[in-house]
PDB file of C-alpha atoms and ligand atoms in Angstrom:
ATOM      1  CA  MET A   1       0.000   0.000   0.000  1.00 46.00           C
ATOM      2  CA  SER A   2       2.908   2.286  -0.614  1.00 49.00           C
ATOM      3  CA  LYS A   3       0.874   4.324  -3.049  1.00 80.00           C
ATOM      4  CA  LEU A   4      -1.735   5.310  -0.481  1.00 89.00           C
ATOM      5  CA  SER A   5      -1.283   8.032   2.080  1.00 91.00           C
ATOM      6  CA  ASP A   6      -1.656   7.417   5.803  1.00 92.00           C
ATOM      7  CA  PRO A   7      -5.367   6.592   6.376  1.00 93.00           C
ATOM      8  CA  SER A   8      -5.497   8.653   9.534  1.00 93.00           C
ATOM      9  CA  THR A   9      -5.028  11.737   7.370  1.00 95.00           C
ATOM     10  CA  TRP A  10      -8.044  10.846   5.178  1.00 96.00           C
ATOM     11  CA  PRO A  11     -10.756  12.442   7.340  1.00 97.00           C
ATOM     12  CA  ASP A  12      -8.986  15.804   7.198  1.00 96.00           C
ATOM     13  CA  ARG A  13      -7.957  15.628   3.576  1.00 96.00           C
ATOM     14  CA  TYR A  14     -11.082  14.173   1.995  1.00 97.00           C
ATOM     15  CA  GLY A  15     -13.761  14.290   4.697  1.00 97.00           C
ATOM     16  CA  ASP A  16     -15.344  17.570   3.595  1.00 96.00           C
ATOM     17  CA  SER A  17     -15.656  16.807  -0.077  1.00 95.00           C
ATOM     18  CA  LEU A  18     -16.865  13.254   0.529  1.00 97.00           C
ATOM     19  CA  TYR A  19     -19.400  14.584   3.013  1.00 96.00           C
ATOM     20  CA  ARG A  20     -20.782  17.174   0.579  1.00 95.00           C
ATOM     21  CA  HIS A  21     -21.041  14.524  -2.092  1.00 94.00           C
ATOM     22  CA  ALA A  22     -23.102  12.289   0.188  1.00 95.00           C
ATOM     23  CA  LEU A  23     -25.153  15.140   1.607  1.00 93.00           C
ATOM     24  CA  VAL A  24     -26.525  16.446  -1.688  1.00 92.00           C
ATOM     25  CA  ARG A  25     -27.571  12.923  -2.602  1.00 92.00           C
ATOM     26  CA  LEU A  26     -29.024  11.753   0.698  1.00 91.00           C
ATOM     27  CA  ARG A  27     -30.163  15.129   2.062  1.00 89.00           C
ATOM     28  CA  ASN A  28     -29.616  13.947   5.616  1.00 91.00           C
ATOM     29  CA  LYS A  29     -26.636  14.913   7.778  1.00 93.00           C
ATOM     30  CA  GLU A  30     -26.432  11.773   9.908  1.00 94.00           C
ATOM     31  CA  GLN A  31     -26.746   9.467   6.935  1.00 93.00           C
ATOM     32  CA  ALA A  32     -24.146  11.441   5.041  1.00 95.00           C
ATOM     33  CA  GLU A  33     -21.733  11.241   7.983  1.00 96.00           C
ATOM     34  CA  ASP A  34     -22.303   7.508   8.288  1.00 96.00           C
ATOM     35  CA  MET A  35     -21.660   7.043   4.588  1.00 97.00           C
ATOM     36  CA  VAL A  36     -18.321   8.846   4.784  1.00 97.00           C
ATOM     37  CA  GLN A  37     -17.296   6.751   7.746  1.00 97.00           C
ATOM     38  CA  GLU A  38     -18.337   3.496   6.085  1.00 97.00           C
ATOM     39  CA  ALA A  39     -16.595   4.444   2.860  1.00 97.00           C
ATOM     40  CA  LEU A  40     -13.302   5.292   4.550  1.00 97.00           C
ATOM     41  CA  LEU A  41     -13.346   2.155   6.684  1.00 97.00           C
ATOM     42  CA  ALA A  42     -14.162   0.036   3.641  1.00 96.00           C
ATOM     43  CA  ALA A  43     -11.370   1.748   1.741  1.00 96.00           C
ATOM     44  CA  TYR A  44      -8.921   0.931   4.495  1.00 95.00           C
ATOM     45  CA  ALA A  45     -10.095  -2.689   4.600  1.00 94.00           C
ATOM     46  CA  SER A  46      -9.619  -3.074   0.859  1.00 92.00           C
ATOM     47  CA  ARG A  47      -6.462  -0.959   0.602  1.00 91.00           C
ATOM     48  CA  ASP A  48      -4.653  -3.784  -1.161  1.00 89.00           C
ATOM     49  CA  THR A  49      -6.994  -3.506  -4.116  1.00 88.00           C
ATOM     50  CA  PHE A  50      -5.945   0.067  -4.822  1.00 89.00           C
ATOM     51  CA  ALA A  51      -4.128  -0.325  -8.095  1.00 84.00           C
ATOM     52  CA  GLY A  52      -2.925   3.216  -8.451  1.00 83.00           C
ATOM     53  CA  ASN A  53      -4.690   3.602 -11.801  1.00 83.00           C
ATOM     54  CA  SER A  54      -6.634   6.512 -10.383  1.00 87.00           C
ATOM     55  CA  THR A  55      -5.805   9.036  -7.726  1.00 92.00           C
ATOM     56  CA  GLU A  56      -6.451   8.219  -4.119  1.00 93.00           C
ATOM     57  CA  LYS A  57      -9.261  10.760  -4.070  1.00 94.00           C
ATOM     58  CA  THR A  58     -11.027   9.282  -7.112  1.00 94.00           C
ATOM     59  CA  TRP A  59     -10.720   5.841  -5.583  1.00 95.00           C
ATOM     60  CA  LEU A  60     -12.280   6.992  -2.310  1.00 96.00           C
ATOM     61  CA  PHE A  61     -15.129   8.673  -4.179  1.00 95.00           C
ATOM     62  CA  SER A  62     -15.910   5.532  -6.132  1.00 93.00           C
ATOM     63  CA  ILE A  63     -16.108   3.591  -2.870  1.00 95.00           C
ATOM     64  CA  LEU A  64     -18.444   6.219  -1.444  1.00 96.00           C
ATOM     65  CA  LYS A  65     -20.676   6.009  -4.520  1.00 93.00           C
ATOM     66  CA  HIS A  66     -21.011   2.270  -4.074  1.00 92.00           C
ATOM     67  CA  LYS A  67     -21.777   2.727  -0.392  1.00 94.00           C
ATOM     68  CA  ILE A  68     -24.623   5.084  -1.242  1.00 93.00           C
ATOM     69  CA  ILE A  69     -26.062   2.571  -3.705  1.00 91.00           C
ATOM     70  CA  ASP A  70     -25.718  -0.175  -1.068  1.00 91.00           C
ATOM     71  CA  TYR A  71     -27.553   2.004   1.381  1.00 91.00           C
ATOM     72  CA  LEU A  72     -30.356   2.596  -1.081  1.00 88.00           C
ATOM     73  CA  ARG A  73     -30.555  -1.104  -1.883  1.00 89.00           C
ATOM     74  CA  LYS A  74     -30.963  -2.000   1.786  1.00 89.00           C
ATOM     75  CA  ALA A  75     -33.507   0.747   2.317  1.00 86.00           C
ATOM     76  CA  SER A  76     -35.501  -0.342  -0.710  1.00 82.00           C
ATOM     77  CA  ARG A  77     -35.630  -3.881   0.637  1.00 82.00           C
ATOM     78  CA  GLU A  78     -37.449  -2.600   3.688  1.00 82.00           C
ATOM     79  CA  GLN A  79     -39.773  -0.477   1.654  1.00 77.00           C
ATOM     80  CA  PRO A  80     -39.757  -1.422  -2.019  1.00 75.00           C
ATOM     81  CA  ILE A  81     -39.404   1.476  -4.371  1.00 74.00           C
ATOM     82  CA  TYR A  82     -42.515   0.513  -6.311  1.00 72.00           C
ATOM     83  CA  GLN A  83     -44.487   1.456  -3.199  1.00 73.00           C
ATOM     84  CA  ASP A  84     -42.998   4.897  -3.550  1.00 73.00           C
ATOM     85  CA  ILE A  85     -44.323   5.135  -7.043  1.00 75.00           C
ATOM     86  CA  GLU A  86     -47.822   4.192  -5.927  1.00 76.00           C
ATOM     87  CA  GLN A  87     -47.798   7.289  -3.814  1.00 75.00           C
ATOM     88  CA  LEU A  88     -47.523   9.266  -7.010  1.00 78.00           C
ATOM     89  CA  GLN A  89     -50.516   7.567  -8.583  1.00 78.00           C
ATOM     90  CA  ASP A  90     -53.080  10.194  -7.642  1.00 79.00           C
ATOM     91  CA  LEU A  91     -50.798  12.686  -9.301  1.00 83.00           C
ATOM     92  CA  MET A  92     -51.533  11.034 -12.627  1.00 85.00           C
ATOM     93  CA  GLU A  93     -55.250  11.281 -12.086  1.00 85.00           C
ATOM     94  CA  GLU A  94     -54.837  14.907 -11.191  1.00 86.00           C
ATOM     95  CA  ASN A  95     -52.930  15.639 -14.368  1.00 90.00           C
ATOM     96  CA  PHE A  96     -54.669  13.502 -16.985  1.00 92.00           C
ATOM     97  CA  ASP A  97     -58.165  12.269 -17.763  1.00 91.00           C
ATOM     98  CA  ALA A  98     -58.995   8.653 -18.671  1.00 90.00           C
ATOM     99  CA  THR A  99     -58.005   9.184 -22.301  1.00 90.00           C
ATOM    100  CA  GLY A 100     -54.609  10.554 -21.315  1.00 91.00           C
ATOM    101  CA  HIS A 101     -55.566  14.106 -22.074  1.00 91.00           C
ATOM    102  CA  CYS A 102     -53.928  16.787 -19.986  1.00 90.00           C
ATOM    103  CA  THR A 103     -56.443  18.303 -17.578  1.00 90.00           C
ATOM    104  CA  ILE A 104     -54.365  20.911 -15.820  1.00 89.00           C
ATOM    105  CA  ASP A 105     -53.304  24.320 -16.936  1.00 88.00           C
ATOM    106  CA  ILE A 106     -49.644  24.256 -17.907  1.00 91.00           C
ATOM    107  CA  SER A 107     -48.631  27.827 -18.419  1.00 90.00           C
ATOM    108  CA  GLN A 108     -45.254  29.170 -19.392  1.00 93.00           C
ATOM    109  CA  TRP A 109     -42.707  30.028 -16.712  1.00 94.00           C
ATOM    110  CA  SER A 110     -41.306  33.479 -17.109  1.00 90.00           C
ATOM    111  CA  ASP A 111     -37.539  33.577 -17.426  1.00 91.00           C
ATOM    112  CA  PRO A 112     -36.778  30.375 -15.485  1.00 94.00           C
ATOM    113  CA  ASP A 113     -33.018  30.744 -15.939  1.00 94.00           C
ATOM    114  CA  LYS A 114     -33.106  33.864 -13.845  1.00 94.00           C
ATOM    115  CA  SER A 115     -34.428  31.779 -10.961  1.00 94.00           C
ATOM    116  CA  LEU A 116     -31.186  29.835 -10.920  1.00 95.00           C
ATOM    117  CA  GLU A 117     -29.445  32.884  -9.505  1.00 94.00           C
ATOM    118  CA  GLN A 118     -31.781  33.155  -6.560  1.00 94.00           C
ATOM    119  CA  GLN A 119     -31.160  31.422  -3.283  1.00 94.00           C
ATOM    120  CA  ALA A 120     -34.897  31.185  -2.600  1.00 95.00           C
ATOM    121  CA  PHE A 121     -35.354  29.172  -5.784  1.00 96.00           C
ATOM    122  CA  TRP A 122     -32.864  26.565  -4.613  1.00 96.00           C
ATOM    123  CA  GLN A 123     -34.550  26.432  -1.238  1.00 95.00           C
ATOM    124  CA  THR A 124     -37.867  25.806  -2.949  1.00 96.00           C
ATOM    125  CA  LEU A 125     -36.344  23.089  -5.116  1.00 96.00           C
ATOM    126  CA  GLU A 126     -34.939  21.423  -1.990  1.00 95.00           C
ATOM    127  CA  LYS A 127     -38.374  21.484  -0.378  1.00 95.00           C
ATOM    128  CA  CYS A 128     -39.882  19.947  -3.482  1.00 96.00           C
ATOM    129  CA  ILE A 129     -37.255  17.200  -3.505  1.00 94.00           C
ATOM    130  CA  ALA A 130     -37.815  16.630   0.215  1.00 92.00           C
ATOM    131  CA  GLY A 131     -41.516  16.193  -0.535  1.00 91.00           C
ATOM    132  CA  LEU A 132     -40.841  13.243  -2.827  1.00 91.00           C
ATOM    133  CA  PRO A 133     -41.020   9.715  -1.461  1.00 87.00           C
ATOM    134  CA  PRO A 134     -37.513   9.503   0.067  1.00 84.00           C
ATOM    135  CA  HIS A 135     -36.045   6.488  -1.721  1.00 83.00           C
ATOM    136  CA  LEU A 136     -37.361   7.683  -5.004  1.00 86.00           C
ATOM    137  CA  ALA A 137     -35.754  11.052  -4.375  1.00 89.00           C
ATOM    138  CA  THR A 138     -32.367   9.467  -3.700  1.00 87.00           C
ATOM    139  CA  LEU A 139     -32.699   7.274  -6.766  1.00 87.00           C
ATOM    140  CA  PHE A 140     -33.575  10.297  -8.849  1.00 90.00           C
ATOM    141  CA  MET A 141     -30.549  12.202  -7.524  1.00 89.00           C
ATOM    142  CA  LEU A 142     -28.205   9.341  -8.351  1.00 87.00           C
ATOM    143  CA  ARG A 143     -29.629   9.311 -11.826  1.00 90.00           C
ATOM    144  CA  GLU A 144     -29.461  13.062 -12.354  1.00 91.00           C
ATOM    145  CA  LEU A 145     -26.179  13.768 -10.596  1.00 88.00           C
ATOM    146  CA  ASP A 146     -24.163  10.648 -11.294  1.00 86.00           C
ATOM    147  CA  GLY A 147     -25.771   9.482 -14.512  1.00 83.00           C
ATOM    148  CA  LEU A 148     -26.071   5.892 -13.338  1.00 86.00           C
ATOM    149  CA  SER A 149     -27.310   3.817 -16.263  1.00 88.00           C
ATOM    150  CA  SER A 150     -30.815   2.376 -16.283  1.00 89.00           C
ATOM    151  CA  ASP A 151     -29.528  -1.179 -16.321  1.00 89.00           C
ATOM    152  CA  GLU A 152     -27.231  -0.481 -13.405  1.00 87.00           C
ATOM    153  CA  ILE A 153     -30.023   1.034 -11.318  1.00 87.00           C
ATOM    154  CA  CYS A 154     -32.459  -1.778 -12.083  1.00 88.00           C
ATOM    155  CA  LYS A 155     -29.900  -4.441 -11.258  1.00 86.00           C
ATOM    156  CA  GLU A 156     -28.781  -2.815  -8.028  1.00 84.00           C
ATOM    157  CA  LEU A 157     -32.253  -1.994  -6.780  1.00 84.00           C
ATOM    158  CA  ASN A 158     -34.158  -5.018  -8.036  1.00 82.00           C
ATOM    159  CA  ILE A 159     -36.427  -3.027 -10.280  1.00 85.00           C
ATOM    160  CA  SER A 160     -37.927  -5.623 -12.590  1.00 85.00           C
ATOM    161  CA  THR A 161     -37.799  -3.766 -15.899  1.00 88.00           C
ATOM    162  CA  THR A 162     -36.194  -0.617 -17.227  1.00 90.00           C
ATOM    163  CA  ASN A 163     -39.678   0.375 -18.266  1.00 89.00           C
ATOM    164  CA  ASN A 164     -40.706   0.519 -14.601  1.00 88.00           C
ATOM    165  CA  LEU A 165     -37.734   2.702 -13.889  1.00 90.00           C
ATOM    166  CA  TRP A 166     -38.636   5.091 -16.698  1.00 91.00           C
ATOM    167  CA  VAL A 167     -42.167   5.403 -15.393  1.00 90.00           C
ATOM    168  CA  MET A 168     -40.752   6.240 -11.960  1.00 90.00           C
ATOM    169  CA  LEU A 169     -38.461   8.868 -13.371  1.00 93.00           C
ATOM    170  CA  SER A 170     -41.208  10.420 -15.480  1.00 94.00           C
ATOM    171  CA  ARG A 171     -43.570  10.693 -12.520  1.00 93.00           C
ATOM    172  CA  THR A 172     -40.848  12.154 -10.377  1.00 94.00           C
ATOM    173  CA  ARG A 173     -40.358  14.848 -12.994  1.00 96.00           C
ATOM    174  CA  LEU A 174     -44.096  15.399 -13.208  1.00 95.00           C
ATOM    175  CA  ARG A 175     -44.266  15.883  -9.470  1.00 94.00           C
ATOM    176  CA  LEU A 176     -41.250  18.198  -9.319  1.00 95.00           C
ATOM    177  CA  ARG A 177     -42.626  20.293 -12.153  1.00 96.00           C
ATOM    178  CA  GLN A 178     -45.921  20.680 -10.409  1.00 94.00           C
ATOM    179  CA  CYS A 179     -44.288  21.540  -7.105  1.00 94.00           C
ATOM    180  CA  LEU A 180     -42.059  24.222  -8.620  1.00 96.00           C
ATOM    181  CA  ASP A 181     -44.993  25.556 -10.586  1.00 95.00           C
ATOM    182  CA  THR A 182     -47.130  25.939  -7.465  1.00 94.00           C
ATOM    183  CA  HIS A 183     -44.509  27.014  -4.961  1.00 95.00           C
ATOM    184  CA  TRP A 184     -42.196  29.070  -7.081  1.00 95.00           C
ATOM    185  CA  PHE A 185     -43.303  30.228 -10.502  1.00 94.00           C
ATOM    186  CA  ARG A 186     -46.937  30.987  -9.787  1.00 90.00           C
ATOM    187  CA  ARG A 187     -46.177  32.454  -6.428  1.00 83.00           C
ATOM    188  CA  ASN A 188     -43.662  34.811  -7.995  1.00 66.00           C
ATOM    189  CA  GLU A 189     -46.187  35.984 -10.535  1.00 66.00           C
ATOM    190  CA  GLU A 190     -48.601  36.866  -7.774  1.00 59.00           C
ATOM    191  CA  VAL A 191     -46.018  39.052  -6.102  1.00 54.00           C
ATOM    192  CA  VAL A 192     -45.167  40.984  -9.252  1.00 47.00           C
TER     193      VAL A 192
ATOM    194  CA  MET B   1     -52.000   0.759 -38.427  1.00 42.00           C
ATOM    195  CA  ILE B   2     -49.159   1.948 -36.269  1.00 49.00           C
ATOM    196  CA  LYS B   3     -50.301   4.006 -33.343  1.00 56.00           C
ATOM    197  CA  MET B   4     -48.505   7.251 -34.072  1.00 59.00           C
ATOM    198  CA  MET B   5     -50.677   9.579 -32.067  1.00 84.00           C
ATOM    199  CA  LEU B   6     -49.528   9.807 -28.493  1.00 93.00           C
ATOM    200  CA  SER B   7     -51.616  11.256 -25.677  1.00 95.00           C
ATOM    201  CA  CYS B   8     -50.433  13.974 -23.295  1.00 95.00           C
ATOM    202  CA  LYS B   9     -49.954  11.285 -20.671  1.00 94.00           C
ATOM    203  CA  ASP B  10     -47.759   9.322 -23.093  1.00 95.00           C
ATOM    204  CA  ILE B  11     -45.767  12.466 -23.714  1.00 96.00           C
ATOM    205  CA  SER B  12     -45.042  12.870 -19.998  1.00 96.00           C
ATOM    206  CA  GLU B  13     -43.320   9.493 -20.179  1.00 95.00           C
ATOM    207  CA  VAL B  14     -41.692   9.778 -23.571  1.00 96.00           C
ATOM    208  CA  ALA B  15     -40.355  13.265 -22.886  1.00 97.00           C
ATOM    209  CA  SER B  16     -38.818  12.091 -19.633  1.00 96.00           C
ATOM    210  CA  LEU B  17     -37.290   9.121 -21.422  1.00 95.00           C
ATOM    211  CA  ALA B  18     -35.850  11.492 -24.002  1.00 96.00           C
ATOM    212  CA  ILE B  19     -33.869  13.124 -21.187  1.00 95.00           C
ATOM    213  CA  ASP B  20     -32.420   9.810 -20.029  1.00 92.00           C
ATOM    214  CA  GLU B  21     -32.012   7.832 -23.230  1.00 91.00           C
ATOM    215  CA  THR B  22     -31.904   8.190 -26.981  1.00 93.00           C
ATOM    216  CA  LEU B  23     -35.440   7.646 -28.241  1.00 94.00           C
ATOM    217  CA  PRO B  24     -36.126   5.115 -30.959  1.00 94.00           C
ATOM    218  CA  TRP B  25     -37.174   6.989 -34.115  1.00 94.00           C
ATOM    219  CA  ARG B  26     -40.817   5.947 -33.933  1.00 92.00           C
ATOM    220  CA  LYS B  27     -41.244   7.365 -30.463  1.00 93.00           C
ATOM    221  CA  ARG B  28     -39.343  10.458 -31.461  1.00 94.00           C
ATOM    222  CA  MET B  29     -41.645  10.959 -34.438  1.00 94.00           C
ATOM    223  CA  GLY B  30     -44.713  10.381 -32.295  1.00 94.00           C
ATOM    224  CA  MET B  31     -43.512  12.911 -29.768  1.00 96.00           C
ATOM    225  CA  HIS B  32     -42.790  15.599 -32.342  1.00 95.00           C
ATOM    226  CA  LEU B  33     -46.125  15.030 -34.010  1.00 95.00           C
ATOM    227  CA  HIS B  34     -47.901  15.549 -30.710  1.00 95.00           C
ATOM    228  CA  LEU B  35     -45.805  18.553 -29.743  1.00 96.00           C
ATOM    229  CA  PHE B  36     -46.626  20.134 -33.074  1.00 95.00           C
ATOM    230  CA  ILE B  37     -50.288  20.310 -32.170  1.00 94.00           C
ATOM    231  CA  CYS B  38     -50.175  20.534 -28.353  1.00 95.00           C
ATOM    232  CA  LYS B  39     -49.004  23.719 -26.678  1.00 94.00           C
ATOM    233  CA  HIS B  40     -49.420  22.253 -23.179  1.00 95.00           C
ATOM    234  CA  CYS B  41     -46.945  19.512 -23.868  1.00 96.00           C
ATOM    235  CA  ARG B  42     -44.493  21.863 -25.551  1.00 96.00           C
ATOM    236  CA  THR B  43     -44.451  23.881 -22.367  1.00 97.00           C
ATOM    237  CA  TYR B  44     -44.261  20.747 -20.252  1.00 97.00           C
ATOM    238  CA  VAL B  45     -41.265  19.433 -22.172  1.00 97.00           C
ATOM    239  CA  SER B  46     -39.388  22.698 -21.852  1.00 97.00           C
ATOM    240  CA  GLN B  47     -40.107  22.808 -18.109  1.00 98.00           C
ATOM    241  CA  ILE B  48     -38.856  19.325 -17.296  1.00 97.00           C
ATOM    242  CA  GLY B  49     -35.818  20.144 -19.415  1.00 97.00           C
ATOM    243  CA  PHE B  50     -35.259  23.180 -17.250  1.00 97.00           C
ATOM    244  CA  ILE B  51     -35.530  21.058 -14.083  1.00 97.00           C
ATOM    245  CA  HIS B  52     -33.003  18.629 -15.520  1.00 96.00           C
ATOM    246  CA  ARG B  53     -30.569  21.483 -16.165  1.00 95.00           C
ATOM    247  CA  ALA B  54     -31.173  22.944 -12.715  1.00 96.00           C
ATOM    248  CA  LEU B  55     -30.463  19.614 -11.037  1.00 94.00           C
ATOM    249  CA  HIS B  56     -27.248  19.407 -12.959  1.00 91.00           C
ATOM    250  CA  HIS B  57     -26.051  22.531 -11.132  1.00 91.00           C
ATOM    251  CA  ARG B  58     -27.657  21.625  -7.849  1.00 92.00           C
ATOM    252  CA  SER B  59     -24.620  20.387  -5.903  1.00 90.00           C
ATOM    253  CA  ASP B  60     -22.505  23.372  -6.837  1.00 90.00           C
ATOM    254  CA  GLU B  61     -25.267  25.874  -6.153  1.00 92.00           C
ATOM    255  CA  LEU B  62     -26.216  24.389  -2.798  1.00 92.00           C
ATOM    256  CA  VAL B  63     -22.627  24.715  -1.680  1.00 89.00           C
ATOM    257  CA  HIS B  64     -22.187  28.109  -3.322  1.00 89.00           C
ATOM    258  CA  MET B  65     -25.377  29.533  -1.763  1.00 90.00           C
ATOM    259  CA  GLY B  66     -24.505  28.103   1.619  1.00 89.00           C
ATOM    260  CA  LEU B  67     -27.562  25.847   1.676  1.00 90.00           C
ATOM    261  CA  VAL B  68     -25.675  22.740   2.721  1.00 87.00           C
ATOM    262  CA  GLU B  69     -22.887  22.378   5.202  1.00 86.00           C
ATOM    263  CA  ARG B  70     -19.546  22.613   3.529  1.00 87.00           C
ATOM    264  CA  THR B  71     -17.609  20.667   6.083  1.00 93.00           C
ATOM    265  CA  LEU B  72     -17.767  17.452   8.003  1.00 95.00           C
ATOM    266  CA  SER B  73     -17.735  18.325  11.687  1.00 95.00           C
ATOM    267  CA  VAL B  74     -14.492  18.110  13.643  1.00 95.00           C
ATOM    268  CA  GLU B  75     -16.123  15.538  15.936  1.00 96.00           C
ATOM    269  CA  ALA B  76     -17.118  13.318  13.024  1.00 96.00           C
ATOM    270  CA  LYS B  77     -13.620  13.507  11.572  1.00 97.00           C
ATOM    271  CA  GLU B  78     -12.126  12.624  14.920  1.00 97.00           C
ATOM    272  CA  LYS B  79     -14.500   9.699  15.331  1.00 96.00           C
ATOM    273  CA  ILE B  80     -13.632   8.319  11.902  1.00 97.00           C
ATOM    274  CA  ARG B  81      -9.923   8.767  12.552  1.00 96.00           C
ATOM    275  CA  GLU B  82     -10.252   6.774  15.769  1.00 95.00           C
ATOM    276  CA  LYS B  83     -12.074   3.966  13.972  1.00 95.00           C
ATOM    277  CA  LEU B  84      -9.375   3.869  11.332  1.00 94.00           C
ATOM    278  CA  GLU B  85      -6.701   3.686  14.001  1.00 93.00           C
ATOM    279  CA  GLN B  86      -8.596   0.812  15.672  1.00 92.00           C
ATOM    280  CA  GLN B  87      -8.661  -1.089  12.397  1.00 87.00           C
ATOM    281  CA  LYS B  88      -4.954  -0.638  12.007  1.00 80.00           C
ATOM    282  CA  GLY B  89      -4.734  -2.449  15.329  1.00 73.00           C
TER     283      GLY B  89
HETATM  284 ZN1   ZN C   1     -50.283  17.169 -25.130  1.00 56.93          ZN
END
C-alpha cells in the first residue's frame, strides 16, 4: 500500500468533499456522515486492491458512490421502491383524464433561468425534492447527478424492468414540475 | 395501423425518457407530431428540461449559496480517525 497516504489523514484531507457529495444525494446529515465513515473504513479494509490507476481521491469517491447505492438497496428492501411510485398515482389522475388528455393548466414560466441565480429558488427546489417519497428522491438524484445507467439502477435496486424505472423517473419529474410551478413560478407571478 | 398519435400522458413518459435515453425513431416521431399540435406539452417538455438542467447545477449551487454544510464536523472527523486507528490495530 505504498501508493496510499496514511489513512489517519483521510478524514482531514477528503472528509469535507466526501461529506458534501453524500449530503446532496441523501439530504440527511447523519446518513451522510455515516456514509463517509463506512466508505473510509471500507477503503482501508480493501487498501490492497488500490491499483494506483486513479488518484487516491477518485478511488475513495468511487467507494463512497457504491456505499450510497448499497444504502439505497438495503432501504428499498425494507420499503420497495414501487411502493414509492404508488404514492404518485393520484398525481396522474390529477394531471390527466382517462383518455390521457392533460387536464391541468400548464402555463409558461417566465424567465426560469433567472431563478437559478436566486437562493430562494434553490430552497424551494430542496423542499420539493424533500416532498418526494424519500427512496425515489435518492434514486432520482443518483440518476441526475451521477448518470447511473438504467440497467445499473435496475440491477442494483431489483427493479424488474427498465420500463418501470422510466415510469418512476417520469412521474418524479411530473411531481417536481408541479411543485415548482405551485410554490415558485406561480407564487412569484402573484407578487409581481 | 401503427399508433402514431400519443396522448399527453404518453408524452409525460416519452419526454422524460428522451432526457435519459436516446429515443427510438418511432417514439421520437410520435412525440414531435404531438408537440406540433399541443401547446401544453411543448411547455411541459421545456419545463422538465429546465428542471433537468437545474439539477445538474444543484450540488454546486447548494454549496455556493450556503444551503448545505460545507464541512464534516471536527467531531465526526475525529471519530472516523479513531475507527481507522482501531482497524490498524
Ligand atoms: Zn399534449
